[in-house]
PDB file of C-alpha atoms in Angstrom:
ATOM      1  CA  MET A  78       0.076  -0.480  -0.099  1.00 38.00           C
ATOM      2  CA  LYS A  79       1.147   3.025  -0.871  1.00 35.00           C
ATOM      3  CA  GLU A  80       2.622   5.658   1.816  1.00 39.00           C
ATOM      4  CA  PRO A  81       0.645   8.986   1.697  1.00 39.00           C
ATOM      5  CA  LYS A  82       2.707  11.749   1.223  1.00 45.00           C
ATOM      6  CA  LYS A  83       4.345  13.478   4.236  1.00 46.00           C
ATOM      7  CA  ILE A  84       2.875  17.670   4.782  1.00 46.00           C
ATOM      8  CA  ASP A  85       5.935  19.834   4.339  1.00 56.00           C
ATOM      9  CA  GLY A  86       5.669  22.787   7.301  1.00 65.00           C
ATOM     10  CA  SER A  87       7.701  24.974   6.113  1.00 86.00           C
ATOM     11  CA  THR A  88       5.631  24.584   2.456  1.00 89.00           C
ATOM     12  CA  GLU A  89       2.285  25.477   4.315  1.00 91.00           C
ATOM     13  CA  GLU A  90       3.858  28.268   6.118  1.00 93.00           C
ATOM     14  CA  LYS A  91       5.160  29.442   3.045  1.00 93.00           C
ATOM     15  CA  ILE A  92       1.825  28.944   0.551  1.00 94.00           C
ATOM     16  CA  LYS A  93       0.111  30.723   4.286  1.00 94.00           C
ATOM     17  CA  GLU A  94       1.840  34.313   3.601  1.00 94.00           C
ATOM     18  CA  ALA A  95       1.804  34.374   0.341  1.00 94.00           C
ATOM     19  CA  ALA A  96      -2.259  33.932   1.026  1.00 94.00           C
ATOM     20  CA  ARG A  97      -2.001  36.440   3.153  1.00 93.00           C
ATOM     21  CA  THR A  98      -0.245  38.804   1.159  1.00 93.00           C
ATOM     22  CA  VAL A  99      -2.148  38.226  -1.219  1.00 94.00           C
ATOM     23  CA  PHE A 100      -6.043  38.268   0.229  1.00 91.00           C
ATOM     24  CA  TYR A 101      -4.421  41.516   2.290  1.00 89.00           C
ATOM     25  CA  ARG A 102      -4.351  43.151  -0.789  1.00 88.00           C
ATOM     26  CA  LYS A 103      -7.359  42.329  -3.006  1.00 88.00           C
ATOM     27  CA  GLY A 104      -9.702  40.601  -0.902  1.00 85.00           C
ATOM     28  CA  PHE A 105     -11.019  36.894  -1.203  1.00 86.00           C
ATOM     29  CA  ALA A 106     -13.311  37.369  -4.151  1.00 86.00           C
ATOM     30  CA  ALA A 107     -10.527  38.797  -6.323  1.00 90.00           C
ATOM     31  CA  THR A 108      -7.527  36.742  -5.719  1.00 92.00           C
ATOM     32  CA  ARG A 109      -7.252  33.452  -7.426  1.00 93.00           C
ATOM     33  CA  THR A 110      -5.375  30.702  -6.287  1.00 93.00           C
ATOM     34  CA  ARG A 111      -3.368  31.046  -9.444  1.00 94.00           C
ATOM     35  CA  ASP A 112      -2.315  34.573  -7.541  1.00 95.00           C
ATOM     36  CA  ILE A 113      -1.562  32.557  -4.346  1.00 95.00           C
ATOM     37  CA  ALA A 114       0.933  30.267  -6.422  1.00 94.00           C
ATOM     38  CA  GLU A 115       2.763  33.331  -7.658  1.00 94.00           C
ATOM     39  CA  GLU A 116       3.422  34.445  -5.117  1.00 94.00           C
ATOM     40  CA  ALA A 117       5.022  32.101  -3.189  1.00 93.00           C
ATOM     41  CA  ASP A 118       6.555  30.999  -6.211  1.00 93.00           C
ATOM     42  CA  ILE A 119       4.922  27.084  -6.625  1.00 93.00           C
ATOM     43  CA  ASN A 120       2.974  25.560  -9.000  1.00 92.00           C
ATOM     44  CA  LEU A 121      -1.015  25.302  -8.961  1.00 92.00           C
ATOM     45  CA  ALA A 122      -0.805  21.844  -8.214  1.00 92.00           C
ATOM     46  CA  LEU A 123       1.521  22.007  -4.924  1.00 92.00           C
ATOM     47  CA  LEU A 124      -0.770  24.484  -3.528  1.00 92.00           C
ATOM     48  CA  ASN A 125      -3.873  22.746  -3.957  1.00 89.00           C
ATOM     49  CA  TYR A 126      -2.818  19.529  -2.284  1.00 90.00           C
ATOM     50  CA  TYR A 127      -2.442  21.591   0.576  1.00 91.00           C
ATOM     51  CA  PHE A 128      -4.825  23.697   0.142  1.00 90.00           C
ATOM     52  CA  ARG A 129      -7.748  22.083  -1.304  1.00 84.00           C
ATOM     53  CA  SER A 130      -9.947  25.393  -2.348  1.00 87.00           C
ATOM     54  CA  LYS A 131      -9.685  29.072  -2.182  1.00 90.00           C
ATOM     55  CA  ALA A 132     -12.393  28.909  -0.001  1.00 88.00           C
ATOM     56  CA  LYS A 133     -11.038  26.819   2.928  1.00 88.00           C
ATOM     57  CA  LEU A 134      -6.927  29.259   2.957  1.00 92.00           C
ATOM     58  CA  PHE A 135      -8.935  32.064   2.864  1.00 89.00           C
ATOM     59  CA  GLU A 136     -10.752  30.637   6.042  1.00 86.00           C
ATOM     60  CA  ILE A 137      -7.913  30.255   7.961  1.00 89.00           C
ATOM     61  CA  ILE A 138      -6.769  33.493   6.541  1.00 90.00           C
ATOM     62  CA  MET A 139      -8.877  35.146   8.067  1.00 85.00           C
ATOM     63  CA  LEU A 140      -9.184  33.513  11.596  1.00 83.00           C
ATOM     64  CA  GLU A 141      -5.691  33.800  11.864  1.00 86.00           C
ATOM     65  CA  THR A 142      -5.586  37.243  11.659  1.00 86.00           C
ATOM     66  CA  LEU A 143      -9.033  38.434  12.915  1.00 81.00           C
ATOM     67  CA  SER A 144      -8.138  36.181  16.293  1.00 79.00           C
ATOM     68  CA  GLY A 145      -4.261  37.492  16.425  1.00 80.00           C
ATOM     69  CA  PHE A 146      -6.065  41.404  16.432  1.00 81.00           C
ATOM     70  CA  ILE A 147      -9.178  40.064  19.142  1.00 80.00           C
ATOM     71  CA  LYS A 148      -6.892  38.387  20.858  1.00 80.00           C
ATOM     72  CA  ASN A 149      -4.522  41.090  21.049  1.00 81.00           C
ATOM     73  CA  MET A 150      -7.087  43.327  22.773  1.00 84.00           C
ATOM     74  CA  ILE A 151      -8.341  40.714  24.747  1.00 84.00           C
ATOM     75  CA  VAL A 152      -4.938  40.325  26.614  1.00 88.00           C
ATOM     76  CA  VAL A 153      -4.892  44.026  27.639  1.00 91.00           C
ATOM     77  CA  LEU A 154      -8.397  44.053  28.886  1.00 90.00           C
ATOM     78  CA  ASP A 155      -8.259  41.422  30.958  1.00 90.00           C
ATOM     79  CA  ASP A 156      -5.408  43.081  32.596  1.00 93.00           C
ATOM     80  CA  GLU A 157      -5.858  43.200  36.335  1.00 94.00           C
ATOM     81  CA  GLY A 158      -2.032  45.374  37.077  1.00 95.00           C
ATOM     82  CA  THR A 159      -3.497  47.543  34.491  1.00 96.00           C
ATOM     83  CA  THR A 160      -6.037  50.501  35.113  1.00 95.00           C
ATOM     84  CA  LEU A 161      -8.501  52.354  31.845  1.00 93.00           C
ATOM     85  CA  ASN A 162      -6.243  54.746  31.713  1.00 93.00           C
ATOM     86  CA  LYS A 163      -3.169  52.202  30.946  1.00 95.00           C
ATOM     87  CA  LYS A 164      -5.704  49.747  29.180  1.00 94.00           C
ATOM     88  CA  VAL A 165      -6.219  52.946  26.514  1.00 94.00           C
ATOM     89  CA  GLU A 166      -2.195  53.149  26.324  1.00 95.00           C
ATOM     90  CA  GLU A 167      -1.587  49.990  26.042  1.00 95.00           C
ATOM     91  CA  ILE A 168      -4.618  49.081  22.790  1.00 94.00           C
ATOM     92  CA  ALA A 169      -4.123  52.957  21.333  1.00 95.00           C
ATOM     93  CA  SER A 170       0.031  52.202  20.910  1.00 95.00           C
ATOM     94  CA  ARG A 171      -0.159  47.985  20.220  1.00 93.00           C
ATOM     95  CA  TYR A 172      -2.437  48.833  17.506  1.00 94.00           C
ATOM     96  CA  ILE A 173      -0.933  51.711  16.112  1.00 95.00           C
ATOM     97  CA  ASP A 174       2.172  49.906  15.858  1.00 95.00           C
ATOM     98  CA  LEU A 175       0.679  46.390  14.556  1.00 91.00           C
ATOM     99  CA  ILE A 176      -0.953  48.595  11.264  1.00 93.00           C
ATOM    100  CA  ILE A 177       2.568  50.279  10.883  1.00 94.00           C
ATOM    101  CA  LYS A 178       3.652  46.667  10.145  1.00 91.00           C
ATOM    102  CA  GLU A 179       0.925  45.122   8.366  1.00 88.00           C
ATOM    103  CA  PRO A 180      -0.918  48.727   6.721  1.00 89.00           C
ATOM    104  CA  GLU A 181      -3.577  46.477   4.720  1.00 87.00           C
ATOM    105  CA  ILE A 182      -5.086  44.973   8.453  1.00 87.00           C
ATOM    106  CA  PRO A 183      -7.904  47.162   8.603  1.00 87.00           C
ATOM    107  CA  THR A 184      -9.283  47.342   5.758  1.00 85.00           C
ATOM    108  CA  PHE A 185      -9.607  43.919   5.209  1.00 84.00           C
ATOM    109  CA  ILE A 186     -10.642  43.121   8.450  1.00 81.00           C
ATOM    110  CA  VAL A 187     -13.347  45.597   7.802  1.00 82.00           C
ATOM    111  CA  THR A 188     -14.621  44.189   4.357  1.00 80.00           C
ATOM    112  CA  GLU A 189     -14.874  40.891   4.730  1.00 75.00           C
ATOM    113  CA  ILE A 190     -16.381  41.164   8.395  1.00 75.00           C
ATOM    114  CA  ARG A 191     -18.885  42.518   5.837  1.00 76.00           C
ATOM    115  CA  ASN A 192     -19.422  40.359   3.653  1.00 74.00           C
ATOM    116  CA  ASN A 193     -19.414  37.068   6.501  1.00 71.00           C
ATOM    117  CA  PRO A 194     -20.193  38.880   9.873  1.00 67.00           C
ATOM    118  CA  ASN A 195     -21.043  35.234  11.591  1.00 70.00           C
ATOM    119  CA  LEU A 196     -17.802  33.702  10.718  1.00 66.00           C
ATOM    120  CA  LEU A 197     -15.532  36.092  13.366  1.00 64.00           C
ATOM    121  CA  LEU A 198     -18.684  35.075  16.034  1.00 63.00           C
ATOM    122  CA  ASP A 199     -19.046  31.194  15.319  1.00 67.00           C
ATOM    123  CA  LYS A 200     -15.076  30.660  15.758  1.00 66.00           C
ATOM    124  CA  LEU A 201     -14.281  33.146  18.311  1.00 63.00           C
ATOM    125  CA  PRO A 202     -16.129  33.536  21.999  1.00 60.00           C
ATOM    126  CA  ILE A 203     -15.576  37.255  21.880  1.00 64.00           C
ATOM    127  CA  ARG A 204     -18.911  38.006  23.587  1.00 66.00           C
ATOM    128  CA  GLN A 205     -17.949  35.693  26.383  1.00 62.00           C
ATOM    129  CA  VAL A 206     -14.721  36.983  27.294  1.00 64.00           C
ATOM    130  CA  LEU A 207     -15.598  40.745  26.606  1.00 70.00           C
ATOM    131  CA  ALA A 208     -18.641  41.036  29.045  1.00 73.00           C
ATOM    132  CA  SER A 209     -16.235  38.886  31.742  1.00 79.00           C
ATOM    133  CA  SER A 210     -13.324  40.999  31.276  1.00 87.00           C
ATOM    134  CA  VAL A 211     -11.503  43.315  34.063  1.00 93.00           C
ATOM    135  CA  PHE A 212     -12.601  45.863  31.940  1.00 92.00           C
ATOM    136  CA  PHE A 213     -16.031  45.934  32.175  1.00 90.00           C
ATOM    137  CA  LYS A 214     -15.747  45.678  35.646  1.00 92.00           C
ATOM    138  CA  GLN A 215     -13.034  48.917  35.278  1.00 94.00           C
ATOM    139  CA  HIS A 216     -15.481  50.450  33.914  1.00 93.00           C
ATOM    140  CA  LYS A 217     -18.318  49.625  35.951  1.00 92.00           C
ATOM    141  CA  ALA A 218     -16.625  50.780  38.650  1.00 93.00           C
ATOM    142  CA  ALA A 219     -15.628  53.991  37.248  1.00 93.00           C
ATOM    143  CA  VAL A 220     -18.960  55.057  36.281  1.00 93.00           C
ATOM    144  CA  GLU A 221     -20.718  54.205  40.367  1.00 93.00           C
ATOM    145  CA  ASN A 222     -18.013  56.151  41.400  1.00 92.00           C
ATOM    146  CA  GLY A 223     -18.804  59.135  39.100  1.00 91.00           C
ATOM    147  CA  GLU A 224     -14.993  58.932  37.011  1.00 91.00           C
ATOM    148  CA  ILE A 225     -17.077  57.941  33.492  1.00 91.00           C
ATOM    149  CA  SER A 226     -20.623  59.741  32.775  1.00 89.00           C
ATOM    150  CA  GLU A 227     -20.871  57.066  29.370  1.00 86.00           C
ATOM    151  CA  PRO A 228     -22.424  54.070  31.457  1.00 90.00           C
ATOM    152  CA  ASN A 229     -21.994  52.005  27.962  1.00 89.00           C
ATOM    153  CA  PRO A 230     -18.442  50.346  27.557  1.00 89.00           C
ATOM    154  CA  LEU A 231     -19.193  49.668  24.109  1.00 86.00           C
ATOM    155  CA  HIS A 232     -19.444  53.250  23.432  1.00 89.00           C
ATOM    156  CA  PHE A 233     -15.253  53.182  25.227  1.00 88.00           C
ATOM    157  CA  LEU A 234     -14.105  51.037  23.073  1.00 88.00           C
ATOM    158  CA  MET A 235     -15.810  51.963  19.766  1.00 89.00           C
ATOM    159  CA  ASN A 236     -14.075  55.658  20.929  1.00 92.00           C
ATOM    160  CA  VAL A 237     -10.269  53.928  21.642  1.00 92.00           C
ATOM    161  CA  MET A 238     -10.869  51.584  18.345  1.00 91.00           C
ATOM    162  CA  GLY A 239     -12.051  53.844  16.185  1.00 93.00           C
ATOM    163  CA  LEU A 240      -9.758  57.230  16.906  1.00 95.00           C
ATOM    164  CA  VAL A 241      -7.165  54.330  16.505  1.00 95.00           C
ATOM    165  CA  ILE A 242      -8.448  52.527  13.071  1.00 93.00           C
ATOM    166  CA  PHE A 243     -10.000  54.977  11.173  1.00 93.00           C
ATOM    167  CA  PRO A 244      -6.812  57.279  10.434  1.00 95.00           C
ATOM    168  CA  PHE A 245      -5.547  54.231   8.714  1.00 93.00           C
ATOM    169  CA  ILE A 246      -8.756  53.545   6.395  1.00 91.00           C
ATOM    170  CA  ALA A 247      -8.899  56.783   4.875  1.00 93.00           C
ATOM    171  CA  LYS A 248      -5.346  57.348   4.425  1.00 93.00           C
ATOM    172  CA  PRO A 249      -5.998  57.741   0.530  1.00 92.00           C
ATOM    173  CA  LEU A 250      -7.652  60.146   1.625  1.00 93.00           C
ATOM    174  CA  LEU A 251      -5.788  62.430   4.257  1.00 93.00           C
ATOM    175  CA  MET A 252      -2.477  61.752   2.548  1.00 94.00           C
ATOM    176  CA  GLY A 253      -3.922  62.783  -0.988  1.00 93.00           C
ATOM    177  CA  GLY A 254      -6.038  65.944   0.221  1.00 91.00           C
ATOM    178  CA  THR A 255      -2.948  67.239   2.729  1.00 93.00           C
ATOM    179  CA  GLY A 256       0.035  66.272   0.469  1.00 93.00           C
ATOM    180  CA  ILE A 257       1.949  64.476   3.295  1.00 95.00           C
ATOM    181  CA  ASN A 258       4.282  61.677   2.897  1.00 95.00           C
ATOM    182  CA  ASP A 259       4.584  58.214   3.723  1.00 94.00           C
ATOM    183  CA  SER A 260       6.979  59.110   7.196  1.00 95.00           C
ATOM    184  CA  GLU A 261       4.762  61.697   7.799  1.00 96.00           C
ATOM    185  CA  PHE A 262       1.880  59.887   8.167  1.00 96.00           C
ATOM    186  CA  THR A 263       3.691  57.138  10.262  1.00 96.00           C
ATOM    187  CA  ALA A 264       4.833  60.539  12.312  1.00 97.00           C
ATOM    188  CA  LEU A 265       1.462  61.872  12.935  1.00 96.00           C
ATOM    189  CA  MET A 266       0.063  58.239  14.116  1.00 96.00           C
ATOM    190  CA  THR A 267       2.771  57.401  15.952  1.00 97.00           C
ATOM    191  CA  GLU A 268       1.908  61.007  17.789  1.00 97.00           C
ATOM    192  CA  ARG A 269      -1.247  59.826  18.627  1.00 96.00           C
ATOM    193  CA  LYS A 270       0.041  57.129  20.602  1.00 96.00           C
ATOM    194  CA  LYS A 271       0.033  59.841  23.402  1.00 96.00           C
ATOM    195  CA  LEU A 272      -2.666  62.167  22.103  1.00 97.00           C
ATOM    196  CA  ILE A 273      -5.181  59.152  21.935  1.00 96.00           C
ATOM    197  CA  PRO A 274      -5.722  58.282  25.953  1.00 95.00           C
ATOM    198  CA  ILE A 275      -6.200  62.043  26.580  1.00 95.00           C
ATOM    199  CA  TRP A 276      -9.102  62.463  23.988  1.00 94.00           C
ATOM    200  CA  ILE A 277     -10.717  59.568  25.385  1.00 93.00           C
ATOM    201  CA  LYS A 278     -10.140  60.459  28.886  1.00 89.00           C
ATOM    202  CA  SER A 279     -11.454  64.061  28.275  1.00 90.00           C
ATOM    203  CA  MET A 280     -14.336  62.303  26.317  1.00 86.00           C
ATOM    204  CA  MET A 281     -15.409  59.816  28.970  1.00 82.00           C
ATOM    205  CA  LYS A 282     -15.035  61.389  32.078  1.00 78.00           C
ATOM    206  CA  GLY A 283     -17.735  62.244  34.808  1.00 58.00           C
ATOM    207  CA  GLU A 284     -19.440  65.185  34.973  1.00 56.00           C
TER     208      GLU A 284
END
């Protein structure tokens, strides 16, 4: 009986890395398996041997990207050793650094979540983790103590993430409309790591 071929982990990772690059740049619909094979510098038959369909490969990349993006936040929100203000600083710093390094991630995530909103909720226990996080407990205590006026913690999170992510999504418009270059945009975003916690504190403080 013929033995099955062994899976080469290095080749598998090479394909996934190529798929990540192409999916980030073009999205699911516009990507062909041939595009991924060319990016990985392998033949199409080898790609099909490791990953039977574009949809399956995309699901793997999407979940890895989303889980990394979300889990990074959960680590911060569930840290018992940091205050709410420190959590804002950590989120702003971590995500701005991440997106400067991987600028295609925000648009990729926004586009694909809109196309398939149940994928993340079905695969990752986001509701349960966030609802029981240290952040939610700290926010509730801050509201009860009059330190924060807005009782809904989702506004807090949306404000933080909006201030971090939206400029990256709007980057082409911001750069085209103002004439700034890539290095100047990066400098602006780096400056926001200090400014966002100040703005959030001002927006959310009690009466």
